[in-house]
């Protein structure tokens, strides 16, 4: 599936058969529904998608499928992660809807800059905590207050 550039669509159905993974498609569809209920809207105005869609139709990408979240052959308008007030809802918002007792997050990222919107002491504490985890990962992996997974 895609959650980028403000658009959303489900993965191509052939992906599941060709991936080599034994997918529980019932669970996959429940996950799609969870993401769609959490982040995805059918925009009231799809002007930029409509313009691109018309261009695709004019060049022969048929049929015209109207609105669909499914990855299907032809041209379609799809969901947006921008709500009808123009606010973008990103995939990190899914964490707010998860059960913290059943949620594991693995992050592999390089950070160039972190910008905080407050000067409170809690931000200082968060930065010190992040620095400790980064500099002494084996020590803090045992700390029950700090749960994280290091990805190499």
PDB file of C-alpha atoms in Angstrom, residues 6-148:
ATOM      1  CA  UNK A   6      -0.936  12.669   0.379  1.00  0.00           C
ATOM      2  CA  UNK A   7      -2.418   9.807  -1.637  1.00  0.00           C
ATOM      3  CA  UNK A   8      -3.434   6.357  -0.432  1.00  0.00           C
ATOM      4  CA  UNK A   9      -4.081   3.132  -2.278  1.00  0.00           C
ATOM      5  CA  UNK A  10      -4.031  -0.546  -1.405  1.00  0.00           C
ATOM      6  CA  UNK A  11      -1.277  -2.788  -2.762  1.00  0.00           C
ATOM      7  CA  UNK A  12      -1.724  -4.588  -6.067  1.00  0.00           C
ATOM      8  CA  UNK A  13      -3.373  -7.966  -5.368  1.00  0.00           C
ATOM      9  CA  UNK A  14      -0.599  -9.742  -7.287  1.00  0.00           C
ATOM     10  CA  UNK A  15       1.889  -8.530  -4.672  1.00  0.00           C
ATOM     11  CA  UNK A  16       0.597 -11.035  -2.126  1.00  0.00           C
ATOM     12  CA  UNK A  17       0.939 -14.028  -4.423  1.00  0.00           C
ATOM     13  CA  UNK A  18       4.372 -13.016  -5.705  1.00  0.00           C
ATOM     14  CA  UNK A  19       5.913 -11.976  -2.373  1.00  0.00           C
ATOM     15  CA  UNK A  20       6.703 -15.475  -1.142  1.00  0.00           C
ATOM     16  CA  UNK A  21       4.966 -14.721   2.173  1.00  0.00           C
ATOM     17  CA  UNK A  22       2.011 -16.763   3.383  1.00  0.00           C
ATOM     18  CA  UNK A  23      -0.355 -13.839   3.985  1.00  0.00           C
ATOM     19  CA  UNK A  24      -3.475 -14.042   6.123  1.00  0.00           C
ATOM     20  CA  UNK A  25      -5.579 -11.976   3.706  1.00  0.00           C
ATOM     21  CA  UNK A  26      -8.361 -11.598   6.258  1.00  0.00           C
ATOM     22  CA  UNK A  27      -5.867  -9.920   8.595  1.00  0.00           C
ATOM     23  CA  UNK A  28      -4.441  -7.869   5.719  1.00  0.00           C
ATOM     24  CA  UNK A  29      -7.925  -6.549   4.917  1.00  0.00           C
ATOM     25  CA  UNK A  30      -8.541  -5.738   8.599  1.00  0.00           C
ATOM     26  CA  UNK A  31      -5.263  -3.802   8.622  1.00  0.00           C
ATOM     27  CA  UNK A  32      -6.311  -1.897   5.501  1.00  0.00           C
ATOM     28  CA  UNK A  33      -9.616  -1.037   7.153  1.00  0.00           C
ATOM     29  CA  UNK A  34      -7.799   0.164  10.293  1.00  0.00           C
ATOM     30  CA  UNK A  35      -5.500   2.434   8.243  1.00  0.00           C
ATOM     31  CA  UNK A  36      -8.385   3.710   6.138  1.00  0.00           C
ATOM     32  CA  UNK A  37     -10.556   4.445   9.178  1.00  0.00           C
ATOM     33  CA  UNK A  38      -7.625   6.222  10.841  1.00  0.00           C
ATOM     34  CA  UNK A  39      -6.041   8.277   8.073  1.00  0.00           C
ATOM     35  CA  UNK A  40      -7.747   8.116   4.712  1.00  0.00           C
ATOM     36  CA  UNK A  41     -10.511  10.333   3.399  1.00  0.00           C
ATOM     37  CA  UNK A  42     -12.359  10.597   0.129  1.00  0.00           C
ATOM     38  CA  UNK A  43     -11.662  14.222  -0.683  1.00  0.00           C
ATOM     39  CA  UNK A  44     -14.571  16.507  -1.480  1.00  0.00           C
ATOM     40  CA  UNK A  45     -12.334  18.182  -4.044  1.00  0.00           C
ATOM     41  CA  UNK A  46      -9.946  16.026  -6.056  1.00  0.00           C
ATOM     42  CA  UNK A  47      -8.953  18.657  -8.577  1.00  0.00           C
ATOM     43  CA  UNK A  48      -5.312  17.629  -9.029  1.00  0.00           C
ATOM     44  CA  UNK A  49      -6.198  13.927  -9.126  1.00  0.00           C
ATOM     45  CA  UNK A  50      -8.978  14.689 -11.613  1.00  0.00           C
ATOM     46  CA  UNK A  51      -6.613  16.556 -13.934  1.00  0.00           C
ATOM     47  CA  UNK A  52      -4.061  13.745 -13.840  1.00  0.00           C
ATOM     48  CA  UNK A  53      -6.821  11.159 -14.230  1.00  0.00           C
ATOM     49  CA  UNK A  54      -8.172  12.890 -17.329  1.00  0.00           C
ATOM     50  CA  UNK A  55      -4.670  12.980 -18.809  1.00  0.00           C
ATOM     51  CA  UNK A  56      -4.267   9.247 -18.166  1.00  0.00           C
ATOM     52  CA  UNK A  57      -7.633   8.522 -19.791  1.00  0.00           C
ATOM     53  CA  UNK A  58      -6.721  10.636 -22.831  1.00  0.00           C
ATOM     54  CA  UNK A  59      -3.515   8.627 -23.263  1.00  0.00           C
ATOM     55  CA  UNK A  60      -5.375   5.314 -23.089  1.00  0.00           C
ATOM     56  CA  UNK A  61      -5.131   4.142 -19.461  1.00  0.00           C
ATOM     57  CA  UNK A  62      -8.552   2.493 -19.400  1.00  0.00           C
ATOM     58  CA  UNK A  63     -11.034   1.782 -17.948  1.00  0.00           C
ATOM     59  CA  UNK A  64     -12.155   4.776 -15.906  1.00  0.00           C
ATOM     60  CA  UNK A  65     -12.741   3.242 -12.456  1.00  0.00           C
ATOM     61  CA  UNK A  66     -13.998   6.377 -10.718  1.00  0.00           C
ATOM     62  CA  UNK A  67     -13.059   6.369  -7.011  1.00  0.00           C
ATOM     63  CA  UNK A  68     -11.357   3.274  -5.607  1.00  0.00           C
ATOM     64  CA  UNK A  69      -8.775   2.460  -2.947  1.00  0.00           C
ATOM     65  CA  UNK A  70      -7.888  -0.763  -4.747  1.00  0.00           C
ATOM     66  CA  UNK A  71      -4.864  -1.028  -7.020  1.00  0.00           C
ATOM     67  CA  UNK A  72      -6.691  -1.944 -10.219  1.00  0.00           C
ATOM     68  CA  UNK A  73      -5.965  -1.682 -13.918  1.00  0.00           C
ATOM     69  CA  UNK A  74      -6.990   1.579 -15.484  1.00  0.00           C
ATOM     70  CA  UNK A  75      -7.465   5.059 -14.072  1.00  0.00           C
ATOM     71  CA  UNK A  76      -9.021   5.886 -10.741  1.00  0.00           C
ATOM     72  CA  UNK A  77      -9.283   8.611  -8.144  1.00  0.00           C
ATOM     73  CA  UNK A  78      -8.007   7.377  -4.795  1.00  0.00           C
ATOM     74  CA  UNK A  79      -7.964   8.289  -1.121  1.00  0.00           C
ATOM     75  CA  UNK A  80      -6.057  11.132   0.419  1.00  0.00           C
ATOM     76  CA  UNK A  81      -4.215  11.512   3.701  1.00  0.00           C
ATOM     77  CA  UNK A  82      -5.176  15.190   3.636  1.00  0.00           C
ATOM     78  CA  UNK A  83      -8.529  15.766   5.294  1.00  0.00           C
ATOM     79  CA  UNK A  84     -11.043  18.180   3.822  1.00  0.00           C
ATOM     80  CA  UNK A  85      -9.576  20.985   5.977  1.00  0.00           C
ATOM     81  CA  UNK A  86      -6.159  20.514   4.342  1.00  0.00           C
ATOM     82  CA  UNK A  87      -4.508  18.815   7.344  1.00  0.00           C
ATOM     83  CA  UNK A  88      -2.190  15.939   6.440  1.00  0.00           C
ATOM     84  CA  UNK A  89      -2.495  12.775   8.486  1.00  0.00           C
ATOM     85  CA  UNK A  90       0.716  10.753   8.407  1.00  0.00           C
ATOM     86  CA  UNK A  91       1.348   7.096   9.156  1.00  0.00           C
ATOM     87  CA  UNK A  92       2.782   7.897  12.594  1.00  0.00           C
ATOM     88  CA  UNK A  93      -0.777   8.692  13.705  1.00  0.00           C
ATOM     89  CA  UNK A  94      -1.481   4.963  13.527  1.00  0.00           C
ATOM     90  CA  UNK A  95       0.571   4.602  16.709  1.00  0.00           C
ATOM     91  CA  UNK A  96      -2.102   6.563  18.581  1.00  0.00           C
ATOM     92  CA  UNK A  97      -4.693   3.958  17.610  1.00  0.00           C
ATOM     93  CA  UNK A  98      -2.566   0.930  18.503  1.00  0.00           C
ATOM     94  CA  UNK A  99      -2.660  -1.157  21.662  1.00  0.00           C
ATOM     95  CA  UNK A 100       0.623  -0.245  23.409  1.00  0.00           C
ATOM     96  CA  UNK A 101       0.805  -3.725  24.935  1.00  0.00           C
ATOM     97  CA  UNK A 102       0.715  -5.290  21.477  1.00  0.00           C
ATOM     98  CA  UNK A 103       2.747  -2.762  19.532  1.00  0.00           C
ATOM     99  CA  UNK A 104       6.374  -3.045  18.508  1.00  0.00           C
ATOM    100  CA  UNK A 105       8.065  -0.323  16.520  1.00  0.00           C
ATOM    101  CA  UNK A 106      11.372  -0.749  14.736  1.00  0.00           C
ATOM    102  CA  UNK A 107      13.060   2.312  13.299  1.00  0.00           C
ATOM    103  CA  UNK A 108      16.074   2.504  11.066  1.00  0.00           C
ATOM    104  CA  UNK A 109      16.774   6.111  10.254  1.00  0.00           C
ATOM    105  CA  UNK A 110      19.419   8.769   9.984  1.00  0.00           C
ATOM    106  CA  UNK A 111      18.455  12.026  11.648  1.00  0.00           C
ATOM    107  CA  UNK A 112      19.802  15.307  10.412  1.00  0.00           C
ATOM    108  CA  UNK A 113      17.766  17.676  12.574  1.00  0.00           C
ATOM    109  CA  UNK A 114      15.169  17.421  15.358  1.00  0.00           C
ATOM    110  CA  UNK A 115      12.935  20.440  15.883  1.00  0.00           C
ATOM    111  CA  UNK A 116      10.840  20.717  19.042  1.00  0.00           C
ATOM    112  CA  UNK A 117       7.999  23.144  19.544  1.00  0.00           C
ATOM    113  CA  UNK A 118       8.659  23.711  23.246  1.00  0.00           C
ATOM    114  CA  UNK A 119      11.572  24.528  25.548  1.00  0.00           C
ATOM    115  CA  UNK A 120      10.267  22.479  28.480  1.00  0.00           C
ATOM    116  CA  UNK A 121      12.516  20.356  30.673  1.00  0.00           C
ATOM    117  CA  UNK A 122      10.809  17.220  29.375  1.00  0.00           C
ATOM    118  CA  UNK A 123      12.309  17.828  25.935  1.00  0.00           C
ATOM    119  CA  UNK A 124      15.754  18.123  27.508  1.00  0.00           C
ATOM    120  CA  UNK A 125      15.141  14.834  29.327  1.00  0.00           C
ATOM    121  CA  UNK A 126      14.018  13.227  26.062  1.00  0.00           C
ATOM    122  CA  UNK A 127      17.185  14.355  24.290  1.00  0.00           C
ATOM    123  CA  UNK A 128      19.392  13.072  27.115  1.00  0.00           C
ATOM    124  CA  UNK A 129      17.515   9.764  27.029  1.00  0.00           C
ATOM    125  CA  UNK A 130      17.946   9.451  23.267  1.00  0.00           C
ATOM    126  CA  UNK A 131      21.644  10.239  23.559  1.00  0.00           C
ATOM    127  CA  UNK A 132      22.106   7.593  26.263  1.00  0.00           C
ATOM    128  CA  UNK A 133      20.299   4.982  24.200  1.00  0.00           C
ATOM    129  CA  UNK A 134      22.410   5.822  21.157  1.00  0.00           C
ATOM    130  CA  UNK A 135      25.727   5.876  23.007  1.00  0.00           C
ATOM    131  CA  UNK A 136      25.108   2.920  25.354  1.00  0.00           C
ATOM    132  CA  UNK A 137      22.538   0.687  23.644  1.00  0.00           C
ATOM    133  CA  UNK A 138      23.412  -2.597  25.380  1.00  0.00           C
ATOM    134  CA  UNK A 139      23.003  -1.026  28.833  1.00  0.00           C
ATOM    135  CA  UNK A 140      19.631   0.525  28.074  1.00  0.00           C
ATOM    136  CA  UNK A 141      18.236  -2.529  26.306  1.00  0.00           C
ATOM    137  CA  UNK A 142      17.927  -4.055  29.792  1.00  0.00           C
ATOM    138  CA  UNK A 143      16.139  -0.994  31.221  1.00  0.00           C
ATOM    139  CA  UNK A 144      12.440  -1.829  31.581  1.00  0.00           C
ATOM    140  CA  UNK A 145      11.550   1.869  31.276  1.00  0.00           C
ATOM    141  CA  UNK A 146      13.127   2.191  27.824  1.00  0.00           C
ATOM    142  CA  UNK A 147      11.724  -0.188  25.252  1.00  0.00           C
ATOM    143  CA  UNK A 148      13.145   0.038  21.769  1.00  0.00           C
TER     144      UNK A 148
END
